[in-house]
Coordinates of C-alpha atoms and ligand atoms in Angstrom, one line a residue:
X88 CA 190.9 86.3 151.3
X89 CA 189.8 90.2 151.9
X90 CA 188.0 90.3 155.1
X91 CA 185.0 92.4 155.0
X92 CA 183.1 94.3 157.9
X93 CA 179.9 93.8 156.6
X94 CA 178.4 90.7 155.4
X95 CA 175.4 92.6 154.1
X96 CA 177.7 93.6 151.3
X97 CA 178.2 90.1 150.4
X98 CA 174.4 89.1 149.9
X99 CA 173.0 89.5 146.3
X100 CA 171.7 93.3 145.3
X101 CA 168.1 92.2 145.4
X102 CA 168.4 90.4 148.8
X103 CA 170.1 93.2 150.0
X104 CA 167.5 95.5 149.5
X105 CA 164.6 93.1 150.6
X106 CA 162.5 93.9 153.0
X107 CA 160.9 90.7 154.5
X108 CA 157.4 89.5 154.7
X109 CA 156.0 90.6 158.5
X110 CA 153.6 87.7 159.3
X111 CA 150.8 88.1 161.7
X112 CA 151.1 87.9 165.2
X113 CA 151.6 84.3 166.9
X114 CA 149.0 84.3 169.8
X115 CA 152.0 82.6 172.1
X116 CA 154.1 85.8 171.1
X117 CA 151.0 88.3 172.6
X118 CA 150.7 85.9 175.0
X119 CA 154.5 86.2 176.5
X120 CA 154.4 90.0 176.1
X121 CA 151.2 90.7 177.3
X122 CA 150.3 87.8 179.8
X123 CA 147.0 87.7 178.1
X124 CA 144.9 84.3 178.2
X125 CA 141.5 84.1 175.5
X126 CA 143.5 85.8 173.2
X127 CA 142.1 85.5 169.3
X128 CA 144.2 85.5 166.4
X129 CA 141.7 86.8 163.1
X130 CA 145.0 87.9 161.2
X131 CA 146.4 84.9 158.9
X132 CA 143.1 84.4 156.8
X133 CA 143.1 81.0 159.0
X134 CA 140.1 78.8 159.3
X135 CA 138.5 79.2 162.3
X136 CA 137.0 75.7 162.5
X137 CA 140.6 74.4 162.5
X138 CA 141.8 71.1 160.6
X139 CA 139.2 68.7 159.8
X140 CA 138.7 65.4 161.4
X141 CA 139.9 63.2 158.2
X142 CA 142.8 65.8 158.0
X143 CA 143.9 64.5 161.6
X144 CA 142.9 61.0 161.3
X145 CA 145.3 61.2 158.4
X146 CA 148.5 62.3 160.1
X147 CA 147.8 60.5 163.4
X148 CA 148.1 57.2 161.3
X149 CA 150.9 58.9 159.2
X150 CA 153.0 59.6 162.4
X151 CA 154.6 55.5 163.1
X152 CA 155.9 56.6 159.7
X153 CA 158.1 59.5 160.2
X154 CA 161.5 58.0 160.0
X155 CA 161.1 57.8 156.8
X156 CA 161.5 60.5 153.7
X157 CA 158.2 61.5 152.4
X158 CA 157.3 60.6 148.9
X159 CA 159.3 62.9 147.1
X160 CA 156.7 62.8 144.2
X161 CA 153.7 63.2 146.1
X162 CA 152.7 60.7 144.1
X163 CA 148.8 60.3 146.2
X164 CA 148.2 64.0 146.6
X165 CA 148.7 64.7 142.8
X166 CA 146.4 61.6 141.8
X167 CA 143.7 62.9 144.3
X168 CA 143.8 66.8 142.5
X169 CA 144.3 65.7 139.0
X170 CA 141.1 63.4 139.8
X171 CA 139.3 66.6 141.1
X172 CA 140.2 68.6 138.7
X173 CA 140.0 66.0 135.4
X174 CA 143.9 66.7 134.7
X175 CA 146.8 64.9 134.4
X176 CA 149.2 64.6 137.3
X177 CA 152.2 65.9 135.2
X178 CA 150.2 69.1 135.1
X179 CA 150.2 69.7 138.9
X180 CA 153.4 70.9 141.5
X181 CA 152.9 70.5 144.9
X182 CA 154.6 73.3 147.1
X183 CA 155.5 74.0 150.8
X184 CA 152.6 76.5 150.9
X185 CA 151.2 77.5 147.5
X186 CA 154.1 80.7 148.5
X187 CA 156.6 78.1 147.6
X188 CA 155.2 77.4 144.0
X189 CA 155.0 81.3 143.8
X190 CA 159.1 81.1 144.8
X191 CA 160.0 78.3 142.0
X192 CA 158.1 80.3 139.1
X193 CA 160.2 83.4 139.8
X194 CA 163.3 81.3 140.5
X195 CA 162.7 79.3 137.2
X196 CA 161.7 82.2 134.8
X197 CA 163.4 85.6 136.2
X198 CA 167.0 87.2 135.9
X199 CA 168.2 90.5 136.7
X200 CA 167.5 92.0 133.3
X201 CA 163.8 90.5 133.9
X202 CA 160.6 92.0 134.6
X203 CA 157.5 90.7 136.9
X204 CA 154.4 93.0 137.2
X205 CA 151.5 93.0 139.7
X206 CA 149.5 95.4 141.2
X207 CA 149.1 97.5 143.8
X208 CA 147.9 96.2 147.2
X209 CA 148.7 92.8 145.9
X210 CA 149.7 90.1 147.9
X211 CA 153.1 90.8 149.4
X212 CA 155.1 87.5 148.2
X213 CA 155.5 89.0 144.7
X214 CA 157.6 91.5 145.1
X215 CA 159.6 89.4 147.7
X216 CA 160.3 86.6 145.3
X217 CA 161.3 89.2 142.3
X218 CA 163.3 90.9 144.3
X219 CA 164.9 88.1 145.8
X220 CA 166.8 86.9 142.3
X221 CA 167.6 90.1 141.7
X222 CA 164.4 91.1 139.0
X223 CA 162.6 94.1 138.8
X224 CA 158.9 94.4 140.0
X225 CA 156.6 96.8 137.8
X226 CA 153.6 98.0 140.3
X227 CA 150.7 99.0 138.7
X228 CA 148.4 101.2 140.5
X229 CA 145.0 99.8 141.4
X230 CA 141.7 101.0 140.7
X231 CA 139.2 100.9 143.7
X232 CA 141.7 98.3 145.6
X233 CA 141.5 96.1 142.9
X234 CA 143.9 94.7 140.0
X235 CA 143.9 97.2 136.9
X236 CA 143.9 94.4 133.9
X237 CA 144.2 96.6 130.9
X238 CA 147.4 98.9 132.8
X239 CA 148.6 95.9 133.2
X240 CA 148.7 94.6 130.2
X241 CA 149.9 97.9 129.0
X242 CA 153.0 97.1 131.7
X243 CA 154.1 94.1 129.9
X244 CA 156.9 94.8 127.1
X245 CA 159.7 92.6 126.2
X246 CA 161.3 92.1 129.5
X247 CA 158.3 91.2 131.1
X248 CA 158.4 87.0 131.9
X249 CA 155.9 87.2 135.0
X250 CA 152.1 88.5 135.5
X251 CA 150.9 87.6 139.1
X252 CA 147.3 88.5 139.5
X253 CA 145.6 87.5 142.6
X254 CA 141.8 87.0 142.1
X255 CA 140.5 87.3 144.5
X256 CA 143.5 89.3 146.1
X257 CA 144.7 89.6 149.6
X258 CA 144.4 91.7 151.6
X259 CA 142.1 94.1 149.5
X260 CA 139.8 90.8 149.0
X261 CA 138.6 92.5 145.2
X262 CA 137.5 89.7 142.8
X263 CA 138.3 89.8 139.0
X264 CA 135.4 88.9 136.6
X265 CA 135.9 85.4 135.2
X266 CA 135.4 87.6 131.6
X267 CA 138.1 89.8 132.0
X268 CA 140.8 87.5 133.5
X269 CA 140.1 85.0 130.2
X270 CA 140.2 88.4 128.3
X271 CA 143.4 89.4 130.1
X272 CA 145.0 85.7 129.1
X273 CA 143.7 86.5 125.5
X274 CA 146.0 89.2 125.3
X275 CA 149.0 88.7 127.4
X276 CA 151.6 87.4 125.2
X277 CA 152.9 83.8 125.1
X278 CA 156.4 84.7 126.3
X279 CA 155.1 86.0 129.8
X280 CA 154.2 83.6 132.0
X281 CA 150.6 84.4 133.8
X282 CA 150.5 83.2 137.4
X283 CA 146.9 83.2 138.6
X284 CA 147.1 83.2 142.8
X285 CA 143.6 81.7 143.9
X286 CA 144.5 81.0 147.0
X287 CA 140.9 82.0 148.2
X288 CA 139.2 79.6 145.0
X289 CA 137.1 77.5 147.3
X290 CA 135.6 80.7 149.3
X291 CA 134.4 81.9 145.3
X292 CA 133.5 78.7 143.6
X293 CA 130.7 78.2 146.5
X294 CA 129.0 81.2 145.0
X295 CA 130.3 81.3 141.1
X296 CA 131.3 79.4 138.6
X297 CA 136.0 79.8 138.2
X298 CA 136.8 78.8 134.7
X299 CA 140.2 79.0 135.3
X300 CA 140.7 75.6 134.9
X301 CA 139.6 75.4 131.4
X302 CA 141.9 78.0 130.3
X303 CA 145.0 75.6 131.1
X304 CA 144.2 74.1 127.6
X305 CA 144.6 76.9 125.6
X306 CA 147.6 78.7 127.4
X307 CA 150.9 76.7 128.3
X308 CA 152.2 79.9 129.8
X309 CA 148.9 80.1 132.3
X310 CA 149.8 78.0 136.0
X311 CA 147.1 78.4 138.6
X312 CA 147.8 78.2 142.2
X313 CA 145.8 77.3 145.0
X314 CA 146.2 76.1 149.1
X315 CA 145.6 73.6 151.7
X316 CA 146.1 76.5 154.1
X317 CA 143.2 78.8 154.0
X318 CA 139.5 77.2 153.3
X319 CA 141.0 73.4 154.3
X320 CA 142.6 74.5 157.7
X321 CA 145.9 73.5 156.8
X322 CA 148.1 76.4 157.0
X323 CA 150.6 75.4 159.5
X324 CA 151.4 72.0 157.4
X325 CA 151.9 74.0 154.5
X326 CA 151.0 72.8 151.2
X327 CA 150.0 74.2 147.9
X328 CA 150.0 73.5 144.4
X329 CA 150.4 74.7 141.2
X330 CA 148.2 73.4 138.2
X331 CA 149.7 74.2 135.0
X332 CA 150.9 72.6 131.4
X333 CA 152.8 69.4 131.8
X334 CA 155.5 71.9 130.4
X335 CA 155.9 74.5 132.8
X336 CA 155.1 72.3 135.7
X337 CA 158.1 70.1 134.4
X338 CA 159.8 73.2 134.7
X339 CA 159.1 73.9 138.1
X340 CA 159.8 70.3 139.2
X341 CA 163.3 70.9 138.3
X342 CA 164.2 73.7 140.9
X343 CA 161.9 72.2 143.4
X344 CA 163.5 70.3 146.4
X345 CA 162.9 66.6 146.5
X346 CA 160.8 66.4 149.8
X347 CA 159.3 69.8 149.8
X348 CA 156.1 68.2 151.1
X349 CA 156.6 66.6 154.4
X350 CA 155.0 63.2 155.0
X351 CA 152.4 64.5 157.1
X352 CA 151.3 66.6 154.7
X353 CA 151.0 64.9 151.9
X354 CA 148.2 62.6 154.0
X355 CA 146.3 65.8 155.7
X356 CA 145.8 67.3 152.3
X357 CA 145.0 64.0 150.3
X358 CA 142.5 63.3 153.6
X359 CA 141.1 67.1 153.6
X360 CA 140.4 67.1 149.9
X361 CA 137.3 64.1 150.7
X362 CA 136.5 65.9 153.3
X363 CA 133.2 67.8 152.3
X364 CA 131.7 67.6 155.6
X365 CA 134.5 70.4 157.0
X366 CA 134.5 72.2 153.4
X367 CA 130.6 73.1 153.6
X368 CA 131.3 74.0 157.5
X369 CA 134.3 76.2 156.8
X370 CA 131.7 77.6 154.0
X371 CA 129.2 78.1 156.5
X372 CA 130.8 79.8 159.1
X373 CA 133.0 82.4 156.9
X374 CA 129.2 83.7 155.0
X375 CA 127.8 84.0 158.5
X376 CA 131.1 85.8 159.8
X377 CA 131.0 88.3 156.8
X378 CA 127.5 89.4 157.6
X379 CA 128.5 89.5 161.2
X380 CA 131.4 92.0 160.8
X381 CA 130.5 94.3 158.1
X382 CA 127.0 94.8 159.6
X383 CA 129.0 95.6 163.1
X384 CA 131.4 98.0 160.5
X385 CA 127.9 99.7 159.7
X386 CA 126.8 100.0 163.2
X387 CA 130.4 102.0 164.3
X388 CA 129.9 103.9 160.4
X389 CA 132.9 102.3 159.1
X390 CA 133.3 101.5 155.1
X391 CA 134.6 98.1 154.2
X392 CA 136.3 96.4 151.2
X393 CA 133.5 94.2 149.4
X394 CA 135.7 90.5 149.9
X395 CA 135.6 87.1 148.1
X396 CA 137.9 85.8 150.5
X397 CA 137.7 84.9 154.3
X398 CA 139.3 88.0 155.5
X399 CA 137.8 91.8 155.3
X400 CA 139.8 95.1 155.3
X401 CA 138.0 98.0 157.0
X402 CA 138.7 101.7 156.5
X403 CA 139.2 103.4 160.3
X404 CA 139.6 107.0 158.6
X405 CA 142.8 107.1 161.0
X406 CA 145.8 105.4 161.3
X407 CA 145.7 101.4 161.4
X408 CA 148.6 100.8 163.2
X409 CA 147.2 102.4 166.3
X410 CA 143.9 100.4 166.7
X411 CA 145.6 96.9 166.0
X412 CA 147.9 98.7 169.0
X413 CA 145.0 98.7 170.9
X414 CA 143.0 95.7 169.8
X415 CA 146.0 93.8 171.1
X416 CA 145.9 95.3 174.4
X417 CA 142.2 93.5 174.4
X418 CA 143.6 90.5 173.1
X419 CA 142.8 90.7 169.5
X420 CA 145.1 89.8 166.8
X421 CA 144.5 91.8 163.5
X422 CA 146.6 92.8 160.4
X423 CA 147.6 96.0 159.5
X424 CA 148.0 96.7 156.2
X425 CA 150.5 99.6 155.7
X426 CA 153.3 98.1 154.2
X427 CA 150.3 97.5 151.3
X428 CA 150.0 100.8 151.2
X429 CA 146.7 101.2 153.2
X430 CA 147.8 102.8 156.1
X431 CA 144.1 103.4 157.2
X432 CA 142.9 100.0 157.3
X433 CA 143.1 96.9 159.4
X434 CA 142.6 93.5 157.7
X435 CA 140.2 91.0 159.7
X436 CA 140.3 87.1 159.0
X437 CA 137.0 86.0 159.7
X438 CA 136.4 83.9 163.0
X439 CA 133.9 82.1 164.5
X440 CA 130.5 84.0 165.5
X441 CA 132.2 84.4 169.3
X442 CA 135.5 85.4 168.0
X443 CA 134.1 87.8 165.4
X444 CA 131.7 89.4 168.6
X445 CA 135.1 89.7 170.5
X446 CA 136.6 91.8 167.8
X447 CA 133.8 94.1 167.3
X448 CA 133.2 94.4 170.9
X449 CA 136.6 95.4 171.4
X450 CA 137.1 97.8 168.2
X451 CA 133.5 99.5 169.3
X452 CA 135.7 100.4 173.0
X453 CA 138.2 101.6 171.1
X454 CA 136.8 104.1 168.9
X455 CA 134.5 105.6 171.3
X456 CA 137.3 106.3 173.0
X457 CA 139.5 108.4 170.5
Ligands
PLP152 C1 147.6 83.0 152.0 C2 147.9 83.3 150.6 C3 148.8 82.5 149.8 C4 149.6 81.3 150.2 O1 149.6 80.7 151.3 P1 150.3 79.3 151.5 O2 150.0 79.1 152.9 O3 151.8 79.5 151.2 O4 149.7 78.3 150.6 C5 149.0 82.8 148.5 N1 148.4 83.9 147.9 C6 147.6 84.7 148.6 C7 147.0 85.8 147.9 C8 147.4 84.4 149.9 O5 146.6 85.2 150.6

C-alpha cells in the first residue's frame, strides 16, 4: 500500500475543500476562557423560555427506558404531525435536527455533475451539504438580504436537482410572500427538487396564514422542513422533519440511519407538539423581545433587518467581529455573520426582557466607546 503524508489528500474533493459550519458560542466555553458567571447566550436562535413542562415530563418518564433502541420508525411522533398537519405519515421524515433532513435530500438527489442553488446570505448548511458529496452550489445574489425568486429560477438549467429557499431565512430573517413562493413552485421544473427550510414556521404562522402545506398536493418534488429546536425549545435533542410526497420521503427513508431519533426525543417532541400553553409563551416573549431590541437599535441609530424569525441582524456600520469581541468581554453571546457575507452585522437571538436589557446595555457601552 503507498503511504501518503497527508491524509487530507485522501478525503473526497468536496470535503476537502469544506469549510465547516462555526456554531455559536457554548456559554461553558466563555465561561472557561473568561471566568465569567451571568453570562447570556442570544446566538443559536434558542428559546429563551427553555423546554416546556410536557417536553420534560416526557423524557423524565422516557429515561427507565434507555436501554433500549428507540423506535426506529418514529412511529408516535409521525402520527402526532401527520394528525396536525391532515397528512399521511408516509409523507413525513423525521431528522436529527431538521439539518439532518437537509443532509439526506442532498445525499439522495446530488452527484458531482449536479447542481444545488440558493441564495445569498442563506442559511449556511446548504452549501455544506452540496459541497460535502462533491456538487456544485450556484449562489445567487440577494436583493435587500432577501432570496431573489425569479434569478433563481433563472439559475436552474438541466443540472440543477436542488432549490433550498429559506422563508423566512436565517440569519437575514427576510420573509418570502406566500404568492411568490407558490409562484416560484409553479415554475420550477419537476426534475428539481424544491426544499422549502421553514425552520422559523411557527414564529410566521402566529401572524399569517403559510400555505405551504397545501402545495404538497400538487408538487411531488416540493418537501418542507421544519424543527423542534427553535419555537419548541428543543434544540439540544435535536429533531426535525421533513413533510413531503410519500415518494420522496420514501426516498429519504432509504439513506436515513435506523435510530436517527433518539428515544428521548421522539417523547419531548410528541409531548411539546400538545403543548400550546409553552407555544403561546414562546410567542409572547419573542413579539415583546423584537420591540425591545429594535427600539433600543433606534435609540443608539442603528438600522436593522425587518425579521420573521426569533433572531435580528443589526447593521454596526463597522466591523461585527469586533463588537461580538467586545460583547463577550461583558458576557454576551452574539453571532457574527461574516462568513454570510455581512461583515457589518451581528445577528441577535431574541431573549427574555432581562437578557435582551443585558445586550443593549452592554452594546450601548460599547459603541460610546469607539
Ligand atoms: C436553525 C435552523 C435550521 C435547523 O435546525 P435544526 O436544529 O437542525 O432543526 C434549519 N434551517 C434554518 C434556516 C435554521 O435557522
Amino acid at each position: 500500500m503507498n503511504k501518503t503524508n497527508n491524509v487530507y489528500d485522501l478525503a473526497v474533493a468536496g470535503v476537502r475543500q469544506l469549510v465547516p459550519y462555526k456554531a455559536g458560542k457554548p456559554i461553558t466555553e466563555l465561561e472557561r476562557e473568561l471566568g465569567l458567571s451571568h453570562i447570556i447566550k442570544l446566538a443559536s436562535n434558542e428559546n429563551p423560555l427553555g423546554p416546556g413542562k410536557k417536553a420534560l415530563a416526557a423524557c423524565s418518564a422516557a429515561l427507565p427506558e434507555l436501554a433500549l433502541y428507540p423506535d426506529g420508525s418514529g412511529y408516535a411522533l409521525k402520527q402526532a404531525l401527520a394528525g396536525k398537519y391532515a397528512l399521511d405519515v408516509d409523507q413525513i421524515t423525521l431528522g436529527n435536527g431538521s439539518n439532518e433532513i437537509l443532509e439526506l435530500v442532498a445525499r439522495a438527489f446530488l452527484t458531482p455533475e449536479l447542481e444545488a442553488v440558493f441564495s445569498q446570505h442563506a442559511f449556511a448548511v446548504y452549501p455544506i451539504v452540496t459541497q460535502a458529496v462533491g456538487a456544485t452550489g450556484v449562489v445567487v445574489p440577494a436583493v435587500n438580504y432577501g432570496h431573489d425568486l425569479d434569478a433563481m429560477l433563472a439559475a436552474v438549467n438541466e443540472k440543477t436537482r436542488i432549490v433550498f429557499i429559506a422563508n423566512p431565512n436565517n440569519p437575514t430573517g427576510t420573509l418570502l410572500s406566500q404568492a411568490s413562493v407558490a409562484r416560484f413552485l409553479a415554475a420550477l421544473p419537476e426534475t428539481v427538487v424544491c426544499v422549502l427550510d421553514e425552520a422559523y414556521f411557527e414564529f410566521v404562522s402566529v401572524n399569517e396564514p403559510i400555505n405551504s402545506i397545501d402545495w404538497l398536493k400538487s408538487f411531488p418534488n416540493l418537501i418542507i422542513t421544519r424543527t423542534f429546536s427553535k419555537a419548541y425549545g428543543l434544540a439540544g435533542l435535536r429533531v426535525g422533519y421533513g413533510l413531503s410526497s410519500p415518494q420522496l420521503a420514501d426516498i429519504l427513508n432509504r439513506v436515513r440511519q435506523p435510530f436517527n431519533n433518539n428515544a428521548l426525543a421522539l417523547v419531548a417532541a410528541e409531548a411539546a407538539l400538545g403543548d400550546f400553553e409553552h407555544l403561546q409563551q414562546t410567542m409572547a416573549i419573542n413579539s415583546h423581545g423584537m420591540v425591545q431590541l429594535t427600539q433600543g437599535f433606534k435609540a443608539l441609530g442603528l438600522e436593522w433587518i425587518p425579521s420573521a424569525g426569533n433572531f435580528v441582524s443589526v447593521d454596526l456600520k463597522q466591523p461585527g467581529q469586533a463588537v461580538f469581541e467586545a460583547l463577550l468581554q461583558k458576557g454576551v453571546i452574539v453571532r457574527p455573520i461574516g462568513v454570510y457575507e455581512m461583515p457589518n452585522h451581528l445577528r441577535i437571538s431574541i431573549g427574555t426582557a432581562q437578557e435582551n436589557q443585558q445586550f443593549l446595555q452592554a452594546l450601548t457601552e460599547i459603541l460610546a466607546n469607539v
